[in-house]
PDB file of C-alpha atoms and ligand atoms in Angstrom:
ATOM      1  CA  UNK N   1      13.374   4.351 -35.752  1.00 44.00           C
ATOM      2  CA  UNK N   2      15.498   2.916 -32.984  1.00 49.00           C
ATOM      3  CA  UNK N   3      17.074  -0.207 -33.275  1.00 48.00           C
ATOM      4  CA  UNK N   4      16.229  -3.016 -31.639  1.00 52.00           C
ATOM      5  CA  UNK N   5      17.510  -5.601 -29.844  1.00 52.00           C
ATOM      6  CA  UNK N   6      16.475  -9.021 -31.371  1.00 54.00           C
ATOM      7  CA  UNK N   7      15.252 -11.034 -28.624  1.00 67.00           C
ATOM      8  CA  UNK N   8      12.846 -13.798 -29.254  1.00 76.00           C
ATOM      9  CA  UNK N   9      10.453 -15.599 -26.677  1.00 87.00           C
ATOM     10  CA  UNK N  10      11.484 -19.323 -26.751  1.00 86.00           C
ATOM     11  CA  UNK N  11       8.221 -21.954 -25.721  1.00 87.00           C
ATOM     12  CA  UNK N  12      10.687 -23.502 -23.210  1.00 86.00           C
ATOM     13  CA  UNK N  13      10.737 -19.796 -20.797  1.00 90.00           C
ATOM     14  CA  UNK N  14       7.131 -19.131 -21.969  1.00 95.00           C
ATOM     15  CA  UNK N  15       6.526 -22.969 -20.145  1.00 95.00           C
ATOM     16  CA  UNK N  16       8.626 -22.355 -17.374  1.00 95.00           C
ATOM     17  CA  UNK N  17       7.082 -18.703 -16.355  1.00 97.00           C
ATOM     18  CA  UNK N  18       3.379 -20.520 -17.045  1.00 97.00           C
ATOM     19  CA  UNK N  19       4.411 -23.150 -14.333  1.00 97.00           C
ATOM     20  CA  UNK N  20       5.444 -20.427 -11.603  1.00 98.00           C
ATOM     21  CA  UNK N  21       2.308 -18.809 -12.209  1.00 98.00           C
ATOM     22  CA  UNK N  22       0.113 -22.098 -11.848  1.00 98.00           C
ATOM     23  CA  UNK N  23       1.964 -23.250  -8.911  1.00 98.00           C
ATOM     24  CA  UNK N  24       1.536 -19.118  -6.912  1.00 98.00           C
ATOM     25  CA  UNK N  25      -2.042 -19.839  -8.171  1.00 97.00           C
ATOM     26  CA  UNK N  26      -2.246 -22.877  -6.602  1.00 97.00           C
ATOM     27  CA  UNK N  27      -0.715 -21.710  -3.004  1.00 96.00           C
ATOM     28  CA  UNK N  28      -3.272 -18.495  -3.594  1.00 94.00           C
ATOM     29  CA  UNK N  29      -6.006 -21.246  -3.912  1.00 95.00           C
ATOM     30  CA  UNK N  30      -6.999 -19.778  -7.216  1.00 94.00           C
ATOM     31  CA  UNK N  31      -7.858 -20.690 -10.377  1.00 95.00           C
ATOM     32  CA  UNK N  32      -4.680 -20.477 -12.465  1.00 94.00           C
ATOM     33  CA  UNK N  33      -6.590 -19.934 -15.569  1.00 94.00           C
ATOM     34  CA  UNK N  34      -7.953 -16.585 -14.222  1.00 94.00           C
ATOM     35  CA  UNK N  35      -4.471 -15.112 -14.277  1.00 97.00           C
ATOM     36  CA  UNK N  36      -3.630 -13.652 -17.483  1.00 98.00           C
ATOM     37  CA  UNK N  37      -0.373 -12.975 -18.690  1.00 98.00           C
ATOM     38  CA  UNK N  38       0.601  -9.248 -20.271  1.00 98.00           C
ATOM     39  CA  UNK N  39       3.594  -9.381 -22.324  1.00 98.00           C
ATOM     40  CA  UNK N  40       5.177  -6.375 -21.635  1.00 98.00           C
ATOM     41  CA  UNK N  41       6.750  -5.416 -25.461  1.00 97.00           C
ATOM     42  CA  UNK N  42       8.465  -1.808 -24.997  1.00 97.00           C
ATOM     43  CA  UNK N  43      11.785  -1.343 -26.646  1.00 95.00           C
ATOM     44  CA  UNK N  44      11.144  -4.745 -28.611  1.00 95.00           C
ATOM     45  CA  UNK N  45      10.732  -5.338 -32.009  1.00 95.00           C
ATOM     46  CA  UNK N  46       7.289  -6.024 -34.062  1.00 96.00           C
ATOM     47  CA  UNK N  47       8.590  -9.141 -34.896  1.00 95.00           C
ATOM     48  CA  UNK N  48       8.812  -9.978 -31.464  1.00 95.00           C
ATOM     49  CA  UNK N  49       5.627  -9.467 -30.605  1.00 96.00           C
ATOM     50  CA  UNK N  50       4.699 -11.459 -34.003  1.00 96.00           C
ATOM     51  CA  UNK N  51       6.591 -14.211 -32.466  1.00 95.00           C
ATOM     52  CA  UNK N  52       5.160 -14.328 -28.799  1.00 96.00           C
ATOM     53  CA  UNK N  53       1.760 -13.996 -30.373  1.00 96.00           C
ATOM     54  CA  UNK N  54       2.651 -17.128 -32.645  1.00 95.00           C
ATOM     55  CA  UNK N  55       3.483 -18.865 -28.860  1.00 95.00           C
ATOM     56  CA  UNK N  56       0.233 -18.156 -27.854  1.00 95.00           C
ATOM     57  CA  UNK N  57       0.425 -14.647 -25.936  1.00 97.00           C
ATOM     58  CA  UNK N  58      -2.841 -12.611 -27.073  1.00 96.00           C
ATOM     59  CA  UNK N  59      -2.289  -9.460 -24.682  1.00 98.00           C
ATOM     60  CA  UNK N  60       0.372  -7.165 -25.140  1.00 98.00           C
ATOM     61  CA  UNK N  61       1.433  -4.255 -23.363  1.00 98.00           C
ATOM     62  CA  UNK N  62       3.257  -0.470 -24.303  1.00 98.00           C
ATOM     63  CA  UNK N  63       4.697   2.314 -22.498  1.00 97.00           C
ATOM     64  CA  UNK N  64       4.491   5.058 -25.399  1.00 98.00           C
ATOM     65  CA  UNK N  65       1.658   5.615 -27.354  1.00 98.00           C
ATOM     66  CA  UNK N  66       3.839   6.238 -30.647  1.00 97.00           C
ATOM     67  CA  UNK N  67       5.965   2.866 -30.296  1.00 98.00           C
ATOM     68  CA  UNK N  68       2.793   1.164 -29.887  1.00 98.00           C
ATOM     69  CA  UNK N  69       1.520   2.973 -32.809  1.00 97.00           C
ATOM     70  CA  UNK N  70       4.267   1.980 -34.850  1.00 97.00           C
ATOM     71  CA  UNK N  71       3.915  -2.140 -33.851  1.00 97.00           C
ATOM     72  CA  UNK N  72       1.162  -1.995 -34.803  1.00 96.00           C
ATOM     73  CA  UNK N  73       1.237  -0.611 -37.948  1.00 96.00           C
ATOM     74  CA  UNK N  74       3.828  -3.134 -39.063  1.00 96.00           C
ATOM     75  CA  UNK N  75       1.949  -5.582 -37.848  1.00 96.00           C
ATOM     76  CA  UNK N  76      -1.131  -4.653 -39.605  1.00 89.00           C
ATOM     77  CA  UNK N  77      -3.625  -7.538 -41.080  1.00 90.00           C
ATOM     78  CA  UNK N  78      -1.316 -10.183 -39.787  1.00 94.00           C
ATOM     79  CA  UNK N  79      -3.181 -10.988 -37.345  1.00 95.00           C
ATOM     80  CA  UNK N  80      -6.493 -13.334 -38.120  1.00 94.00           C
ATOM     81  CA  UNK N  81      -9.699 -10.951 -37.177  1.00 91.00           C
ATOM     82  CA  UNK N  82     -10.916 -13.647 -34.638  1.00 92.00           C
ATOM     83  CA  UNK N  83      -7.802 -14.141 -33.151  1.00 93.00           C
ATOM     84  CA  UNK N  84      -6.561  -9.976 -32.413  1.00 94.00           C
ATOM     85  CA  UNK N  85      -4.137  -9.377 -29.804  1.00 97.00           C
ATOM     86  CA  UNK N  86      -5.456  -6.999 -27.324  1.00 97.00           C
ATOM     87  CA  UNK N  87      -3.407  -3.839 -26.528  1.00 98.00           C
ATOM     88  CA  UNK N  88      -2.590  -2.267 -23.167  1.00 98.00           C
ATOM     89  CA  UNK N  89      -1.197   1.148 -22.319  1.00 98.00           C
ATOM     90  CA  UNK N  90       0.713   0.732 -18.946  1.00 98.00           C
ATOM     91  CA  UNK N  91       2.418   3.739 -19.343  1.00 97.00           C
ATOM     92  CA  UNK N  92       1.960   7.410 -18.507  1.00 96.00           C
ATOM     93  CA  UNK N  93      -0.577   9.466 -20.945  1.00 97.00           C
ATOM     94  CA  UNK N  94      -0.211  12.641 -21.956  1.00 96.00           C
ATOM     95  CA  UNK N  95      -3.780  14.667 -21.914  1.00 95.00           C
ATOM     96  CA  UNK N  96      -2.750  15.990 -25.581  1.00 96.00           C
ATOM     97  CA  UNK N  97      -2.034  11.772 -26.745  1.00 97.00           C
ATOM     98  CA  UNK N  98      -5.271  10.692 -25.782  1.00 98.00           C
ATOM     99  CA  UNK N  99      -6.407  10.565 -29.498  1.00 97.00           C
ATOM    100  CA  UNK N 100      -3.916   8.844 -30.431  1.00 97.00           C
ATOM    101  CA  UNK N 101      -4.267   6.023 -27.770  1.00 98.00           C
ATOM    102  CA  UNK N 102      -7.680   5.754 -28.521  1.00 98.00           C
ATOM    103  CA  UNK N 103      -6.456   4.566 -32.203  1.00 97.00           C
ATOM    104  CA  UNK N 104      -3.763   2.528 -30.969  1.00 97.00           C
ATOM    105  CA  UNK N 105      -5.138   0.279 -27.336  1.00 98.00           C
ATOM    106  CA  UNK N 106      -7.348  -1.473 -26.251  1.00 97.00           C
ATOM    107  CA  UNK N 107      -7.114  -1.004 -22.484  1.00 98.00           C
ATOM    108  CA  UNK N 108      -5.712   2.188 -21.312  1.00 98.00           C
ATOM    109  CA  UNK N 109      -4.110   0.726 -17.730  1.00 98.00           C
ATOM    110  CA  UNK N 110      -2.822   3.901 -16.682  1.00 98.00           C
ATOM    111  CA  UNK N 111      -6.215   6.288 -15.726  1.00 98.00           C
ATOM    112  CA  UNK N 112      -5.088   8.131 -13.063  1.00 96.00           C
ATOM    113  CA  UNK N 113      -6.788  11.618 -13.234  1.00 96.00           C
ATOM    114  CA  UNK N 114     -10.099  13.091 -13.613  1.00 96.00           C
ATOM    115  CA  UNK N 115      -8.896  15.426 -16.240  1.00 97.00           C
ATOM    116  CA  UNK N 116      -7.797  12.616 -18.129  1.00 98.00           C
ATOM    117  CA  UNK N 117     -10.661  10.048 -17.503  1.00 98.00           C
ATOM    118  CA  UNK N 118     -12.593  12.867 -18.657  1.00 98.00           C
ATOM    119  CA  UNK N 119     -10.664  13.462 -22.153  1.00 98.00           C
ATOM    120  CA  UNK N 120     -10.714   9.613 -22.599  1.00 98.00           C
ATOM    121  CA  UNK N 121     -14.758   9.831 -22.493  1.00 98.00           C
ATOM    122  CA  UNK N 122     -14.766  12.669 -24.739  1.00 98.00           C
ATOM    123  CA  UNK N 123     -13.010  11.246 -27.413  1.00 98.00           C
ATOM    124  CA  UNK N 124     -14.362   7.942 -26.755  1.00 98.00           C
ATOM    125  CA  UNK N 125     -17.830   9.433 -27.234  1.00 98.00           C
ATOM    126  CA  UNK N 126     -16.412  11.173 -30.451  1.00 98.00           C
ATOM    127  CA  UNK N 127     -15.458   8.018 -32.176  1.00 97.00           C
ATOM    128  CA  UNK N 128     -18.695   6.203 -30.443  1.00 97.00           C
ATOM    129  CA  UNK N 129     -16.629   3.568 -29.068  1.00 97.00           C
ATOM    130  CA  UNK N 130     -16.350   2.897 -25.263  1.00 97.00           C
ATOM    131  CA  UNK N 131     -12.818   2.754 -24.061  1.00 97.00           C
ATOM    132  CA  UNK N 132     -11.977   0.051 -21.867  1.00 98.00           C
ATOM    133  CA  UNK N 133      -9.554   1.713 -18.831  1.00 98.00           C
ATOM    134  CA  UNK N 134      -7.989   0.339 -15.285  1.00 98.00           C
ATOM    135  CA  UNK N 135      -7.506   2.899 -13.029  1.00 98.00           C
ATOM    136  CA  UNK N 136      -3.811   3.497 -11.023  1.00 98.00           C
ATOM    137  CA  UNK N 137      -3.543   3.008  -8.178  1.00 98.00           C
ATOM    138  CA  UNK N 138      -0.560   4.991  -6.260  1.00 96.00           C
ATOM    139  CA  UNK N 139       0.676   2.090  -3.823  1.00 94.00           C
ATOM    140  CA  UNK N 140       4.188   3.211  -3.584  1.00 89.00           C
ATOM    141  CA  UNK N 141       5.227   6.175  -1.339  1.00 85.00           C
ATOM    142  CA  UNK N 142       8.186   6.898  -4.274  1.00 81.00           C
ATOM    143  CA  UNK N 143       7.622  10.301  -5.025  1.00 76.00           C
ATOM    144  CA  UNK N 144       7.940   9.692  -8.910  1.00 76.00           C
ATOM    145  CA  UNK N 145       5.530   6.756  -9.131  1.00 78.00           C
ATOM    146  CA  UNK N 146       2.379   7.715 -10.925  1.00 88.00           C
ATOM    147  CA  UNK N 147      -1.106   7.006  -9.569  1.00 95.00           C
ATOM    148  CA  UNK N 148      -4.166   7.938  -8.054  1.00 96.00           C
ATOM    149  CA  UNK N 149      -3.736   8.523  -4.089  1.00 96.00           C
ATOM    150  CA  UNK N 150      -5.453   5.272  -2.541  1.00 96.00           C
ATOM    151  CA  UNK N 151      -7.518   8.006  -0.377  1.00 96.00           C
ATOM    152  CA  UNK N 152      -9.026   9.509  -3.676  1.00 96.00           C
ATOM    153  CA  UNK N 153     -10.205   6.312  -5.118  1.00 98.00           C
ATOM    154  CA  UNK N 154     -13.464   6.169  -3.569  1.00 98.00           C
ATOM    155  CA  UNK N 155     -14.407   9.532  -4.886  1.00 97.00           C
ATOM    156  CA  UNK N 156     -12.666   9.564  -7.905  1.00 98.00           C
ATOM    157  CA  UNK N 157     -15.194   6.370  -8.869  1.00 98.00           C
ATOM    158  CA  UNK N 158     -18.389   8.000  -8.049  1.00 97.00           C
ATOM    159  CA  UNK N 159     -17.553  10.610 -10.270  1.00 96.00           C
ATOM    160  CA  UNK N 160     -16.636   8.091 -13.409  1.00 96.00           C
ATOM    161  CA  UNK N 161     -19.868   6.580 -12.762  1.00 94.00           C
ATOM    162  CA  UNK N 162     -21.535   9.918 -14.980  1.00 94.00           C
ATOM    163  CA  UNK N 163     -18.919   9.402 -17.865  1.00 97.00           C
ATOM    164  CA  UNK N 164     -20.571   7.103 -19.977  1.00 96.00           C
ATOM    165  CA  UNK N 165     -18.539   6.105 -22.618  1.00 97.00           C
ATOM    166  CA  UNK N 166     -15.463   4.538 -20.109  1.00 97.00           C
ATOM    167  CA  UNK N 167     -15.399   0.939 -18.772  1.00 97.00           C
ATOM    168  CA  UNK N 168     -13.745   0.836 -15.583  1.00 98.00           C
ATOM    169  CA  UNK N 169     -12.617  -2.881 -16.099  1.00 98.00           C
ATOM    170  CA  UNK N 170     -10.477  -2.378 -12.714  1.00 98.00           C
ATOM    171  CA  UNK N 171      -7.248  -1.178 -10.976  1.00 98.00           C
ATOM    172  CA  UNK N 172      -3.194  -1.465 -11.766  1.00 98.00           C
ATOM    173  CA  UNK N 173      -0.749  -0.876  -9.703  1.00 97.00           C
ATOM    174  CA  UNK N 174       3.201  -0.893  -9.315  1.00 96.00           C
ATOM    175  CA  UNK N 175       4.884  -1.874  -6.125  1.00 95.00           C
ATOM    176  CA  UNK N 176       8.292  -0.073  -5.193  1.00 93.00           C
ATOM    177  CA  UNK N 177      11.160  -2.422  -5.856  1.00 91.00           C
ATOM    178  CA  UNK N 178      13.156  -4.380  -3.443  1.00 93.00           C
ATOM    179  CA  UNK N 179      16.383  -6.233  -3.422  1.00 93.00           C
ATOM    180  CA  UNK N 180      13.841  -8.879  -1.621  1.00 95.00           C
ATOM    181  CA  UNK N 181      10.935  -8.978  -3.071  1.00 92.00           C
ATOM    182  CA  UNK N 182       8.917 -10.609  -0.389  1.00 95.00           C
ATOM    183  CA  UNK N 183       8.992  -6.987   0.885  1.00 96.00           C
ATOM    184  CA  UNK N 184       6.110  -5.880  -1.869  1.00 96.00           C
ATOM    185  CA  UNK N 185       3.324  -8.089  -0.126  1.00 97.00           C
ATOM    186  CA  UNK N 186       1.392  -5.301   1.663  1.00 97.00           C
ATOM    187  CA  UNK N 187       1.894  -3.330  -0.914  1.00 97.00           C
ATOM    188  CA  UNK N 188      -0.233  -5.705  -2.911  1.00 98.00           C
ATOM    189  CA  UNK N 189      -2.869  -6.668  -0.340  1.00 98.00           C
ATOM    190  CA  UNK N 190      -3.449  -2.883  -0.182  1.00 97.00           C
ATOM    191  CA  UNK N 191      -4.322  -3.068  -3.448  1.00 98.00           C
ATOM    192  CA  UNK N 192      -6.523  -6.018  -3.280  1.00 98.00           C
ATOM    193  CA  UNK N 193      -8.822  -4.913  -0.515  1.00 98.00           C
ATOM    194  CA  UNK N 194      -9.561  -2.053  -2.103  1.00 98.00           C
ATOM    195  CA  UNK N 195      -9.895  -3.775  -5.566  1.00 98.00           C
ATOM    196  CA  UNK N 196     -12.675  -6.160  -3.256  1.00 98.00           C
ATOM    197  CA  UNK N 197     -13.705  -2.711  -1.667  1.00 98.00           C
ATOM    198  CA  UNK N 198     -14.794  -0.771  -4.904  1.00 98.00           C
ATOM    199  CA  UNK N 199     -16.101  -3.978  -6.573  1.00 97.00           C
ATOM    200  CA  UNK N 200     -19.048  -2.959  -7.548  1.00 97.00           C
ATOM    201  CA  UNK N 201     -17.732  -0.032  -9.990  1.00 97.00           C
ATOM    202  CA  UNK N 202     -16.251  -2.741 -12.032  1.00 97.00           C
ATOM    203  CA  UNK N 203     -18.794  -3.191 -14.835  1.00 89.00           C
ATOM    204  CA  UNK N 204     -17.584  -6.692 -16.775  1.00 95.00           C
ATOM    205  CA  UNK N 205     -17.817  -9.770 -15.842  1.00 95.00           C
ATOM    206  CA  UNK N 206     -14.308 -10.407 -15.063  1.00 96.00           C
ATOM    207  CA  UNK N 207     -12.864  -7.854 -13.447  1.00 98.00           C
ATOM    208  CA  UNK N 208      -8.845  -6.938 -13.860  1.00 98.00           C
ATOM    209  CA  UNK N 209      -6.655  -6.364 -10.774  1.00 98.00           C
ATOM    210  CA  UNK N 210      -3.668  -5.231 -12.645  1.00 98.00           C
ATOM    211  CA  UNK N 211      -0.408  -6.115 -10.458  1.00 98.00           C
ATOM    212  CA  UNK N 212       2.831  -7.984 -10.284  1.00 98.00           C
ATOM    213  CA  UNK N 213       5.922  -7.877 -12.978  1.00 97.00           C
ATOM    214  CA  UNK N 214       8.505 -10.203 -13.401  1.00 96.00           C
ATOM    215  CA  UNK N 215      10.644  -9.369  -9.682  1.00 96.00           C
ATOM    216  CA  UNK N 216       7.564  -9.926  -7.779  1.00 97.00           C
ATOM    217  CA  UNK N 217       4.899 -11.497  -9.952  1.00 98.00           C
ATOM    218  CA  UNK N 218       4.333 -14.900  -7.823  1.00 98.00           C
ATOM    219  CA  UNK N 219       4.013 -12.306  -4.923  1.00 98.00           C
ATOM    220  CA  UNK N 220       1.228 -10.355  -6.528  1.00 98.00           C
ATOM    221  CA  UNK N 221      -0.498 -13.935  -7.994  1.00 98.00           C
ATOM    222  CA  UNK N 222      -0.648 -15.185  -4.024  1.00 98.00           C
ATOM    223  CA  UNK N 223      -2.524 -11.710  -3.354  1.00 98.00           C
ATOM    224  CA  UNK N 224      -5.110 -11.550  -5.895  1.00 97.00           C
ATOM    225  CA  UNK N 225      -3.190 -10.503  -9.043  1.00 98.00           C
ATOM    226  CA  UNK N 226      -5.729 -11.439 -12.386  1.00 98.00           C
ATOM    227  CA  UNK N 227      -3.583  -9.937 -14.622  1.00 98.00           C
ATOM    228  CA  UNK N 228       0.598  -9.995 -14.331  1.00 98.00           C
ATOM    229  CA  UNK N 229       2.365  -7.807 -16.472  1.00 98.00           C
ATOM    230  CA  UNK N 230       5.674  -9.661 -17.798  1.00 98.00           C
ATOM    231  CA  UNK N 231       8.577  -8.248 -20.103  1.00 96.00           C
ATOM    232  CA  UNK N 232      12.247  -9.287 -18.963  1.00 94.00           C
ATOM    233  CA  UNK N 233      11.010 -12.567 -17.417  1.00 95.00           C
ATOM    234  CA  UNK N 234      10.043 -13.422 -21.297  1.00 95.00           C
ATOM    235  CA  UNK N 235      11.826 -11.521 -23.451  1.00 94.00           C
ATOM    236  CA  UNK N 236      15.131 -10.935 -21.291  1.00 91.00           C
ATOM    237  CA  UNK N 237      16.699  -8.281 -20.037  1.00 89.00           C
ATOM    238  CA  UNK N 238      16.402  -4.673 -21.743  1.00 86.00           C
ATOM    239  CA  UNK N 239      18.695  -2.826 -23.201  1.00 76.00           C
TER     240      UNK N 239
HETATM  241  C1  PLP C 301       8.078  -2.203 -18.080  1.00 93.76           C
HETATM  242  C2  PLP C 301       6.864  -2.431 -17.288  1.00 93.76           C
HETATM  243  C3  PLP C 301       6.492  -3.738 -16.899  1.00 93.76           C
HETATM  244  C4  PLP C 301       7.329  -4.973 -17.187  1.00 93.76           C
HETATM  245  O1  PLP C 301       8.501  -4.935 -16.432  1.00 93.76           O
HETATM  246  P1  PLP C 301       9.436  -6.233 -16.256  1.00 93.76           P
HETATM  247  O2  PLP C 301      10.104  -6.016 -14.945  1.00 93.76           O
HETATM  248  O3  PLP C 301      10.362  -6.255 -17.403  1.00 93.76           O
HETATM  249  O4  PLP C 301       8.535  -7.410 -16.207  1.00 93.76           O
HETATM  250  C5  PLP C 301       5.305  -3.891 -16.203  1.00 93.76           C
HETATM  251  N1  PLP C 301       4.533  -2.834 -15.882  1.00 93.76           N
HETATM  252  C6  PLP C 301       4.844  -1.578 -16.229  1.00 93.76           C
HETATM  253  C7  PLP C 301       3.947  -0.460 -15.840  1.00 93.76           C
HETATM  254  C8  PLP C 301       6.030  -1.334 -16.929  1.00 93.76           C
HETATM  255  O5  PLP C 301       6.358  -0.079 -17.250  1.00 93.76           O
END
């Protein structure tokens, strides 16, 4: 395995990141409780995870399916049973991984076909176990940004609504990046309305709009973000 660089989440950034998401909360007029932090763990060590769990961080979040595979299995049975941290894919997958990240996460955040929606049922149905899925969103005209086209969404849900073995919990998306990131506002309000729009698809109680990281994360909060998916804001920069 690669090696790692040792980084380790100290309480005092953990704090400081927790106040800059109560106080975007605040000027969004929401609830600061209802926005959940992601620790984004790719390229870190199990141990770091181990130690931002210990800090209180209960969601964690992978690129690869086989890195995540491998956390996990180093981290196996430390974790209490009522206290297990849930795993998201935000990361591209592979129609011939899907097995695989049915074994490893919890979420899979990056839905962004019907081929693949349609594998993830399949095998979900297999093992007789719902999967839990957000689906992406493509809000970025970058030509190598992954996602479902914003005009397909409507469609693309009224088909999922026959596959019953997926949980549309909601939608993620990644905004381009900017040296200012003030600039990534619309493309986060785009994904809110039609997060509001599309509603009803989103069977749980809470739903997840999946947006923000750390360049633009107070951005995303003040447009609706319930979920912000942090890695160098925590962990530092990586290699
Ligand atoms: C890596 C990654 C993140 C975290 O990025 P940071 O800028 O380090 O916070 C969030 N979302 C996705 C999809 C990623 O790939």
């Amino acid at each position: 395995m690669e090696s790692h660089p040792v980084t380790t989440l100290s309480l005092g950034s953990l704090e400081n990141v927790r106040d800059r998401i109560r106080l975007a909360a605040e000027r969004a007029k929401t609830n600061p409780d209802d926005v959940e932090i992601l620790a984004v763990t790719k390229t870190l060590s199990a141990d770091c995870v181990w130690n931002a769990w210990e800090l209180g961080l209960t969601q964690f979040g992978e690129s690869r399916v086989q890195e995540a595979e491998q956390k996990r299995a180093a981290l196996e049975n430390r974790f209490p049973p009522n206290r297990q941290p849930r795993w998201h894919l935000v990361g591209h997958l592979q129609t011939n991984k899907v097995r695989k990240a049915l074994e490893t996460f919890d979420c899979i955040q990056s839905v962004d076909s019907l081929k693949l929606i349609r594998l993830l049922n399949e095998e979900a149905e297999r093992r007789a176990q719902p999967v839990s899925c957000l689906i992406e969103v493509k809000i970025s005209e970058e030509p190598t940004k992954q996602g479902l086209p914003p005009e397909s969404l409507g469609g693309f849900l009224d088909q999922c609504t026959r596959l019953s073995f997926v949980r549309i919990e909601g939608l993620m998306g990644v905004a381009p990046l900017f040296d200012d990131c003030q600039k990534t506002r619309p493309y986060f309000r785009a994904l809110r309305t039609l997060f509001d729009h599309y509603r009803s698809f989103f069977v749980v109680p809470r739903p997840i709009l999946s947006m923000g990281m750390s360049p633009d994360f107070e951005i995303a909060i003040e447009e609706g973000a319930t979920m912000v998916r942090l890695g160098s804001i925590l962990f530092g920069p990586r290699s």
